[in-house]
mmCIF file of C-alpha atoms in Angstrom:
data_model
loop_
_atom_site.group_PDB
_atom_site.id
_atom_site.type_symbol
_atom_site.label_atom_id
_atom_site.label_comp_id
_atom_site.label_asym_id
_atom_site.label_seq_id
_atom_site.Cartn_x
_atom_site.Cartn_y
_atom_site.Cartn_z
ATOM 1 C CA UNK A 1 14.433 20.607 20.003
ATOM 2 C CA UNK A 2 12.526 16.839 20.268
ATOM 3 C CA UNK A 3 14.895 14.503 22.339
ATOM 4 C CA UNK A 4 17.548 12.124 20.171
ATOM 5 C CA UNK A 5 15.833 8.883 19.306
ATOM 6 C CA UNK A 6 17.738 5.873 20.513
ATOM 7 C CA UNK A 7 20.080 3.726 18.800
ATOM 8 C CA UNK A 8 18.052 0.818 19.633
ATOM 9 C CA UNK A 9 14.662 2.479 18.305
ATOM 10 C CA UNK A 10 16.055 4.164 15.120
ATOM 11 C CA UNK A 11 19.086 1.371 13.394
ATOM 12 C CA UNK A 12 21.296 2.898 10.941
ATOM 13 C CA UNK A 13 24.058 0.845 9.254
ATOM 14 C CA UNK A 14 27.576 1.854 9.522
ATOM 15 C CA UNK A 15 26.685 3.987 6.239
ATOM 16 C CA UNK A 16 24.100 6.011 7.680
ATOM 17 C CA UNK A 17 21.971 4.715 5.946
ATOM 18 C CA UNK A 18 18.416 3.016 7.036
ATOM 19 C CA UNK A 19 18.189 -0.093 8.777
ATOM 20 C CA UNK A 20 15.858 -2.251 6.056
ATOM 21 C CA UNK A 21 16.051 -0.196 3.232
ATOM 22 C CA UNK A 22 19.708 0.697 3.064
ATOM 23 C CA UNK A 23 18.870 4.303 1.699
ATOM 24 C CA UNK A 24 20.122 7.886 2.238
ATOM 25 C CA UNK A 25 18.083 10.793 2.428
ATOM 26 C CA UNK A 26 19.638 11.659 -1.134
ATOM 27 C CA UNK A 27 19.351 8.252 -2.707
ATOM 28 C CA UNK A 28 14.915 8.690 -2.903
ATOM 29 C CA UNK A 29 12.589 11.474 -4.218
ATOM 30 C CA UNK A 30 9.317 12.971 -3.577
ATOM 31 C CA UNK A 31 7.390 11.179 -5.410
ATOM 32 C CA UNK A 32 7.697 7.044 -4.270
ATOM 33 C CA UNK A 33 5.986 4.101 -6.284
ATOM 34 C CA UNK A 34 5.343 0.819 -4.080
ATOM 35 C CA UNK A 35 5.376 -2.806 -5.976
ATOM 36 C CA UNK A 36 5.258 -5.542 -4.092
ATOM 37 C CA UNK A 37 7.603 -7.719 -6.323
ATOM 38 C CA UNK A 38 11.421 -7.117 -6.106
ATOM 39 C CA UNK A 39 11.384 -7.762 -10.062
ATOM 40 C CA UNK A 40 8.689 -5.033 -10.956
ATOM 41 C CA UNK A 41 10.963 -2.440 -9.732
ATOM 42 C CA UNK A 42 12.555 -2.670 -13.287
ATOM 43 C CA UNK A 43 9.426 -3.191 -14.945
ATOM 44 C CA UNK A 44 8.403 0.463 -14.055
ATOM 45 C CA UNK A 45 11.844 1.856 -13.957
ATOM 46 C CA UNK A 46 12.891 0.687 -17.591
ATOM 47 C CA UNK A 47 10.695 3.435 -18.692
ATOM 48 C CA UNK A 48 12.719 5.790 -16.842
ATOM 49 C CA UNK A 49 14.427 8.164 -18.798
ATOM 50 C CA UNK A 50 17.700 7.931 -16.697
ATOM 51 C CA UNK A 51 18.245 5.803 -13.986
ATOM 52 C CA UNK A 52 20.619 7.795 -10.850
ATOM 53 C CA UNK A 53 20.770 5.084 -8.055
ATOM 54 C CA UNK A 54 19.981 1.448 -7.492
ATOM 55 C CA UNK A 55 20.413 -0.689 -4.631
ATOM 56 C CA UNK A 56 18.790 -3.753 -3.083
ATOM 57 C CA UNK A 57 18.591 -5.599 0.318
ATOM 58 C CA UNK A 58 16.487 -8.579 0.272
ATOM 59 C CA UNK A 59 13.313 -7.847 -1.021
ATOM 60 C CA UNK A 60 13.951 -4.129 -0.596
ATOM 61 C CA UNK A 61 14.503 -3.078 -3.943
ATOM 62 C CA UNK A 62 15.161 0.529 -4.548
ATOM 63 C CA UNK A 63 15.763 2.367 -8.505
ATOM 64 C CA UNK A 64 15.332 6.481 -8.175
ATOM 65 C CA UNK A 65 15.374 8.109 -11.811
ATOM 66 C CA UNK A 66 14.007 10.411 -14.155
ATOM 67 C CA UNK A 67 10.143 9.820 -16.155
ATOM 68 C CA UNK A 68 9.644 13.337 -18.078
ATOM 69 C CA UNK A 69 11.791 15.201 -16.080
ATOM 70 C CA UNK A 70 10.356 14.184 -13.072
ATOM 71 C CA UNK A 71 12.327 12.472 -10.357
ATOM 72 C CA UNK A 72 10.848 9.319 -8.991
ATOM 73 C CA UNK A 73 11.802 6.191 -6.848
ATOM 74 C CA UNK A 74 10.555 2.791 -7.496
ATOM 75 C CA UNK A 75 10.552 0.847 -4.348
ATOM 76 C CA UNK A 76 9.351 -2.917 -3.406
ATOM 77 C CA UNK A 77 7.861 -3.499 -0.503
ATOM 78 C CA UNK A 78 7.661 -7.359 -0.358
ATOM 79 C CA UNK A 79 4.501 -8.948 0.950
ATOM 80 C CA UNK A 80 2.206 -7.818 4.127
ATOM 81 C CA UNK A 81 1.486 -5.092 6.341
ATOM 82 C CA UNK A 82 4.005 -5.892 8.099
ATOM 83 C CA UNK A 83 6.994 -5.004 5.641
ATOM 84 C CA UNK A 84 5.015 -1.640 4.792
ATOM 85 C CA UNK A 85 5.538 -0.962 8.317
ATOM 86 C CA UNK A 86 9.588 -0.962 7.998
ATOM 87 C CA UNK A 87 9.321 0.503 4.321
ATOM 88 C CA UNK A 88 6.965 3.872 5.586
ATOM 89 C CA UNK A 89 8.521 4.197 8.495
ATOM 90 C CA UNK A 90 12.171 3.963 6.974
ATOM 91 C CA UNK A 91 11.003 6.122 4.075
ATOM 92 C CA UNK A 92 9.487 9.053 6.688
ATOM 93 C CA UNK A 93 13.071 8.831 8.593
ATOM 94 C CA UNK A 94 14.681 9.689 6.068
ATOM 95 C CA UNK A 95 12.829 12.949 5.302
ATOM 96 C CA UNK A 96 11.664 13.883 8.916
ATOM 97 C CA UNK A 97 14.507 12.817 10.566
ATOM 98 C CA UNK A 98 17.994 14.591 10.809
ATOM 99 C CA UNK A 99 19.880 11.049 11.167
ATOM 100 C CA UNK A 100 23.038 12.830 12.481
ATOM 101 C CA UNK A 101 21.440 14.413 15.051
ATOM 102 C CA UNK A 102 18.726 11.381 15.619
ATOM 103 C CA UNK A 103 16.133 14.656 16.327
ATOM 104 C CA UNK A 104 13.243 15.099 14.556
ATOM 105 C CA UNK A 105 13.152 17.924 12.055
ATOM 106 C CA UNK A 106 11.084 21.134 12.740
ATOM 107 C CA UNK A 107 9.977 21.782 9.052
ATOM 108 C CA UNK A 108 8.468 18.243 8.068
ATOM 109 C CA UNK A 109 8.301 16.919 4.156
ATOM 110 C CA UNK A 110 5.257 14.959 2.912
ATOM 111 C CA UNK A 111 5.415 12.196 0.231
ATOM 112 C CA UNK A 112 3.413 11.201 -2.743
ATOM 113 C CA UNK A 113 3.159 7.249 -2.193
ATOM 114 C CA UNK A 114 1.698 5.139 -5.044
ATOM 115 C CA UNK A 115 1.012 1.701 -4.619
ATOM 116 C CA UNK A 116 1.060 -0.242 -8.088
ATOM 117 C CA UNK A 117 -0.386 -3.443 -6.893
ATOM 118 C CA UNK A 118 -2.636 -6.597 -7.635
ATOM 119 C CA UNK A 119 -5.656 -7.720 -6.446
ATOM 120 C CA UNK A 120 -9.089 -9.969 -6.508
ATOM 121 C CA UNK A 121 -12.486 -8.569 -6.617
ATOM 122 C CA UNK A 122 -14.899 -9.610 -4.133
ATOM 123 C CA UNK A 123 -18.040 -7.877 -6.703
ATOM 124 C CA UNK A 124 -19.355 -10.091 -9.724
ATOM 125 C CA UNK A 125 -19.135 -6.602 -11.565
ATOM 126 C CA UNK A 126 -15.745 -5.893 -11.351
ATOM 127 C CA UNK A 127 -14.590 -7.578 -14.667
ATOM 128 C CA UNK A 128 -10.757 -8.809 -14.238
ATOM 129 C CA UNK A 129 -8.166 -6.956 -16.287
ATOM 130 C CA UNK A 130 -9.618 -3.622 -15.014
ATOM 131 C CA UNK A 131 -8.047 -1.159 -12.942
ATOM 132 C CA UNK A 132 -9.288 -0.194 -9.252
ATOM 133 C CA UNK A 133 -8.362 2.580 -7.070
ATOM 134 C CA UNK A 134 -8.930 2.038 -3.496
ATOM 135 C CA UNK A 135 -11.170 4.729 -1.837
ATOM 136 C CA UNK A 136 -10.477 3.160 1.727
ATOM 137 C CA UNK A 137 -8.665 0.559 2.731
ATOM 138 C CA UNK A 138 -10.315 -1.501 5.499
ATOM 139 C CA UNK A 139 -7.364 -2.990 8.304
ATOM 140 C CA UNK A 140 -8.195 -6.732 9.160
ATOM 141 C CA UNK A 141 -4.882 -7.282 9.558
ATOM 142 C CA UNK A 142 -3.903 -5.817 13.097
ATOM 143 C CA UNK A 143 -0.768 -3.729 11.864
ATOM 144 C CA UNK A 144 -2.522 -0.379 12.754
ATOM 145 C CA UNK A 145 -3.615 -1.685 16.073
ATOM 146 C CA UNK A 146 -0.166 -0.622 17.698
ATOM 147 C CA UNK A 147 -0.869 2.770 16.773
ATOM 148 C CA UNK A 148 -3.342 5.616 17.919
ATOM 149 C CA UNK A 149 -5.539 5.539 15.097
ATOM 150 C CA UNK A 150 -8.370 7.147 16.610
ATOM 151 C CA UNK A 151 -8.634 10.384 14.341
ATOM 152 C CA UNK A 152 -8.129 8.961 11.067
ATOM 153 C CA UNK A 153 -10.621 5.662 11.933
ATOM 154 C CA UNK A 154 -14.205 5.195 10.862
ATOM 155 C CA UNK A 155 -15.888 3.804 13.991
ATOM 156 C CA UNK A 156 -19.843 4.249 12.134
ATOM 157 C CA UNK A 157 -18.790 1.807 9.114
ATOM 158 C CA UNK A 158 -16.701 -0.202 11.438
ATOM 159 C CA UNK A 159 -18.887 -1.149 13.836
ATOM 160 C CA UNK A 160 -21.688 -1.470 11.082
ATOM 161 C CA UNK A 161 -19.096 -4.323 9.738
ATOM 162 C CA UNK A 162 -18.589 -6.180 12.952
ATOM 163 C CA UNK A 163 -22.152 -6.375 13.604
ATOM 164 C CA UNK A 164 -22.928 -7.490 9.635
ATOM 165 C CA UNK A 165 -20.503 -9.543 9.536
ATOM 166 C CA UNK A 166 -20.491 -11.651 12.898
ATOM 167 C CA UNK A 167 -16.682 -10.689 13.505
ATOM 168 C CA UNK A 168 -15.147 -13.065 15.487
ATOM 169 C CA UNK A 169 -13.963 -11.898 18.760
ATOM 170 C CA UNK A 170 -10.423 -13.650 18.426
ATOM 171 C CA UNK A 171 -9.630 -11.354 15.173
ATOM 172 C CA UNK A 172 -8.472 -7.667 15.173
ATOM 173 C CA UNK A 173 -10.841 -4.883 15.266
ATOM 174 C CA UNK A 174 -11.431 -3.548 11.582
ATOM 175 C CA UNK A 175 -10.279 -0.025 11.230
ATOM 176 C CA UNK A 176 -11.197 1.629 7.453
ATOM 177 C CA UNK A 177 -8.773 4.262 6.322
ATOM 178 C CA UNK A 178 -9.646 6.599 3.890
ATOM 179 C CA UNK A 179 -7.041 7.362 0.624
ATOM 180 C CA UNK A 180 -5.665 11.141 -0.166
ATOM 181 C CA UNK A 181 -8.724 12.350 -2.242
ATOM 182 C CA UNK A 182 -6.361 14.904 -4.479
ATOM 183 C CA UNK A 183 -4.974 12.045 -5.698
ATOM 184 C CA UNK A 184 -7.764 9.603 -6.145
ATOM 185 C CA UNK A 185 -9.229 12.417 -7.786
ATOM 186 C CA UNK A 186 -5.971 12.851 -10.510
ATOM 187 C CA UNK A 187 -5.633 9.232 -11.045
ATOM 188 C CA UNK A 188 -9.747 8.638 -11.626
ATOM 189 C CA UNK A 189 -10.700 8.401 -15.225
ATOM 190 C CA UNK A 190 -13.087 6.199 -17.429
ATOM 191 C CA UNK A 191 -10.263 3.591 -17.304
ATOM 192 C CA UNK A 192 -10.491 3.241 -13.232
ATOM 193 C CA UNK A 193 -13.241 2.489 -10.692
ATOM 194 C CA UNK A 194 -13.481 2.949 -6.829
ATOM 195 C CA UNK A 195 -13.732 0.848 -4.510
ATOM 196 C CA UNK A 196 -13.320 -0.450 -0.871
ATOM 197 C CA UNK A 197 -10.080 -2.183 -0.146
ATOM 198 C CA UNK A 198 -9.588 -4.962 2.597
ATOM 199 C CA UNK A 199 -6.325 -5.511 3.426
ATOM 200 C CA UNK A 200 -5.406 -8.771 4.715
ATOM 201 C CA UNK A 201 -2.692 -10.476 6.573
ATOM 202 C CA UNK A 202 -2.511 -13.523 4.508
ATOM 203 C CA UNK A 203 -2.912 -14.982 1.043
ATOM 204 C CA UNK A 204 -4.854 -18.418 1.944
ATOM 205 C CA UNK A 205 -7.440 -18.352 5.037
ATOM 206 C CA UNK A 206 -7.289 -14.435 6.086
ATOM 207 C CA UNK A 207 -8.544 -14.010 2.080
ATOM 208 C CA UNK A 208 -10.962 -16.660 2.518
ATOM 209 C CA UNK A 209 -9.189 -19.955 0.719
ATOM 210 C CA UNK A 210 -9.036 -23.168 2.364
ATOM 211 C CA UNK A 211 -6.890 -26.054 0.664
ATOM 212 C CA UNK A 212 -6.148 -28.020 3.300
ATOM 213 C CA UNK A 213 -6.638 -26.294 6.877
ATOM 214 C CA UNK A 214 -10.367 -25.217 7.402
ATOM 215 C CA UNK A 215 -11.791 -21.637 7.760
ATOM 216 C CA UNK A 216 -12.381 -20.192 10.937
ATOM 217 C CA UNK A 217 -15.314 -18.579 9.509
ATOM 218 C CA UNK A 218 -16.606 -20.465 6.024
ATOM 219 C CA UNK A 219 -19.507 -17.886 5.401
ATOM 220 C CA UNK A 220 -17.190 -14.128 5.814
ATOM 221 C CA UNK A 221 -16.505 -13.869 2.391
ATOM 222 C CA UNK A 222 -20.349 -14.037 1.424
ATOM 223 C CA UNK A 223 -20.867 -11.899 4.302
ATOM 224 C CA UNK A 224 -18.286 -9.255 3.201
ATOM 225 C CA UNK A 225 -19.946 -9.393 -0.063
ATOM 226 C CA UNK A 226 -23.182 -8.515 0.907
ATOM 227 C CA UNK A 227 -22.181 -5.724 3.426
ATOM 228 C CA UNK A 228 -23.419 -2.138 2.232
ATOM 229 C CA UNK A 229 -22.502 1.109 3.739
ATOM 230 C CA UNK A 230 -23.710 4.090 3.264
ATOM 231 C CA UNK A 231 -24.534 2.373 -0.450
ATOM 232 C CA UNK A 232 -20.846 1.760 -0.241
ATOM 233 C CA UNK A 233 -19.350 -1.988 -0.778
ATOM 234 C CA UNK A 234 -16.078 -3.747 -0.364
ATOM 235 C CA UNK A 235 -14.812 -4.663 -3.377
ATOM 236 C CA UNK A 236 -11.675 -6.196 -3.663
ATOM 237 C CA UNK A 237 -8.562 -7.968 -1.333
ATOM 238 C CA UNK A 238 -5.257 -7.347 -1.038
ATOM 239 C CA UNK A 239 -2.232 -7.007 1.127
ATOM 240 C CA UNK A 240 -0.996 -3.572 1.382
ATOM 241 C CA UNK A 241 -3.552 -0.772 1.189
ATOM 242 C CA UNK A 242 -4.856 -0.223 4.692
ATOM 243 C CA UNK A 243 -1.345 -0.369 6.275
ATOM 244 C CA UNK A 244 0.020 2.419 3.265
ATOM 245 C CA UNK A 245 -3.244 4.320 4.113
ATOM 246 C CA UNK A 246 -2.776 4.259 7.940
ATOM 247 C CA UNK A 247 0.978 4.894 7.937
ATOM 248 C CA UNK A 248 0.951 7.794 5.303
ATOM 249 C CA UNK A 249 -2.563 9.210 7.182
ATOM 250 C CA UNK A 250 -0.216 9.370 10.730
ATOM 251 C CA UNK A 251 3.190 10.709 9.394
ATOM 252 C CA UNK A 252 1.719 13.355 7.217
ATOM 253 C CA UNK A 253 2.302 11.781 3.226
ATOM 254 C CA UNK A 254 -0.057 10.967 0.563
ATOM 255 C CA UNK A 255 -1.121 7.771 -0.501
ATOM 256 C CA UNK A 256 -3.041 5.856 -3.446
ATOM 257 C CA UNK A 257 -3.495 2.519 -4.177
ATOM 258 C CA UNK A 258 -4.131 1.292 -7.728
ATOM 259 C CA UNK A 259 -4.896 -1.927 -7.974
ATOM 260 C CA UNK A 260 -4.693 -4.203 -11.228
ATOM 261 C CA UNK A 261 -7.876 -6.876 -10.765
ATOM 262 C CA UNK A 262 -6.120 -10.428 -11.767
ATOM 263 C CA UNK A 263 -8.845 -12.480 -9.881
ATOM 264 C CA UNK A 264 -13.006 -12.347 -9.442
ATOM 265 C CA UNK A 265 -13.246 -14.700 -6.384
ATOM 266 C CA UNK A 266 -17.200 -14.482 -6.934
ATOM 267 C CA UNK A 267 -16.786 -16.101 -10.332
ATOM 268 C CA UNK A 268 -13.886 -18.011 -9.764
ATOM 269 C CA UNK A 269 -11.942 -16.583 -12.286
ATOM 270 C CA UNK A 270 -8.250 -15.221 -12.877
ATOM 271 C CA UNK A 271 -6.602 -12.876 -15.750
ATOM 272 C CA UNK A 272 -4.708 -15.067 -18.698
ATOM 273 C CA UNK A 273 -2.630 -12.421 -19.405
ATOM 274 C CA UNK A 274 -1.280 -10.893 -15.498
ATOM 275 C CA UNK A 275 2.052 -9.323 -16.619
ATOM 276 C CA UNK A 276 0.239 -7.249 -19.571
ATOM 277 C CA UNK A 277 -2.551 -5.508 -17.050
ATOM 278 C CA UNK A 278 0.177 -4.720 -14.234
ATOM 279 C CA UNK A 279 2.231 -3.227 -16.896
ATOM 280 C CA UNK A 280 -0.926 -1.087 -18.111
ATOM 281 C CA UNK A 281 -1.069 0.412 -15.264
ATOM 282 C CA UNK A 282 2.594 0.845 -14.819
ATOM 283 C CA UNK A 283 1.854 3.234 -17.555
ATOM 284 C CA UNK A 284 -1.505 4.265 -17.113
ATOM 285 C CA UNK A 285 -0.078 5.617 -13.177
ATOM 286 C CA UNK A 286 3.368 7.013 -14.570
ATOM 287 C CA UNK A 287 1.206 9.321 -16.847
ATOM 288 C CA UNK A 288 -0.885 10.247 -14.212
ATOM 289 C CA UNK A 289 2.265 11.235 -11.917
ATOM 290 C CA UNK A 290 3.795 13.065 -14.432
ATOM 291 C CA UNK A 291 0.421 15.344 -15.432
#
């Protein structure tokens, strides 16, 4: 039997429940759909055929129901690596943990994680309004750093990006993470393309925008652009992916991100319609859970 986990390492609330997420082992299912935005929890959920719990905790909404007789939990995640560091985590506690006992179970449970999220392509050929799975997502955020990444990493592409790219020696080493391929594989159709994900730690200067405050590095968005791998590019940035990839990679769950494109920073252009594409693939990633 593993040793009891500290008090101080694993927080519960007087309820037993989670620290963050104020959840129960009973209140979430299998099958988990990240959204960043507290508000698109009900966006996907209202197509729920019943609804069986709710509960939120600052932006730590949580709705588990039924879509087609198949139970599913709808949870937001906030902004940043760093909250999908609590949320996984939380989430793997709750299934891998025996809470009472603070011991780690001996028979372990693997979740399906899908990330419903937004992004901006890098590529002039990635039209907005489309919809992009992420094949890998590619860490330039630090997050995975604290942990031992070493058998899930891709040192040939990443040092192939340092060196193309003129990394900076003051920023976190890239790590690229590679997505579950059985589910890339059931969400791909004619409707989706595939692509390399960065994940950043910020909106404005770790994406590449300067308003006010200037760039450490004015040229690494060009130079990102232009990278090829293996005839593989980086296509699009975001917030989430690499840390979802990582975390789910490590504790044994499988991931996908599906990204709805609402910018092309190459062209300088954004969607006119966001809240119609997101909720396309709301739908377009429901029926693909439920098939």
């Amino acid at each position: 039997m593993s040793k009891p986990i500290q008090p101080s390492e694993l927080i519960l609330n007087e309820n037993g429940s989670v620290y963050h997420l104020h959840l129960k082992p009973e209140n979430i299912a299998k099958d988990i759909i990240f959204v960043g935005d507290p508000d698109r929890v009900e966006k996907v959920s209202k197509h729920f055929d019943t609804i069986e719990f709710s509960i939120q905790k600052r932006e730590f909404k949580t709705i588990t129901g039924f879509y087609k007789h198949k139970r599913i939990s709808v949870i937001s995640t906030g902004i940043g690596p760093d909250n999908i560091d609590i949320v996984l985590n939380e989430l793997d506690a709750l299934v891998n943990i025996d809470l009472k006992k603070r011991t780690i179970k001996e028979r372990l449970t693997s979740l399906n994680i899908y990330r419903i999220g937004t992004s901006g392509a890098l590529q002039k050929n990635i039209p907005i309004d489309s919809f992009l799975i992420s094949s890998h997502g590619l860490d330039v955020n630090g997050l995975l750093q604290s942990y031992q990444t070493t058998t899930i990493s891709n040192p040939a592409f990443e040092n192939a990006f340092v060196t193309h790219t003129n990394w900076h020696p003051n920023k976190t080493t890239p790590i690229l993470i590679e997505g579950n391929k059985s589910l890339i594989k059931k969400f791909a159709s004619d409707k989706t393309q595939e692509g390399i994900t960065i994940t950043a730690g910020g909106f404005y200067a770790p994406q590449g925008r300067s308003i006010r405050l200037p760039l450490l590095d004015e040229k690494l968005n060009e130079k990102i652009i232009a990278f090829n791998f293996n005839k593989q590019q980086i296509t699009n940035l975001e917030m989430e992916t690499s840390a979802i990839y990582g975390l789910s990679k490590l504790l044994g769950h499988k991931a996908i991100s599906l990204n709805a494109i609402l910018a092309n920073r190459s062209l300088g252009l954004f969607s006119n319609n966001p809240e119609k594409i997101v909720n396309k693939l709301i739908l377009y990633s429901l029926k693909k859970i439920t098939s």
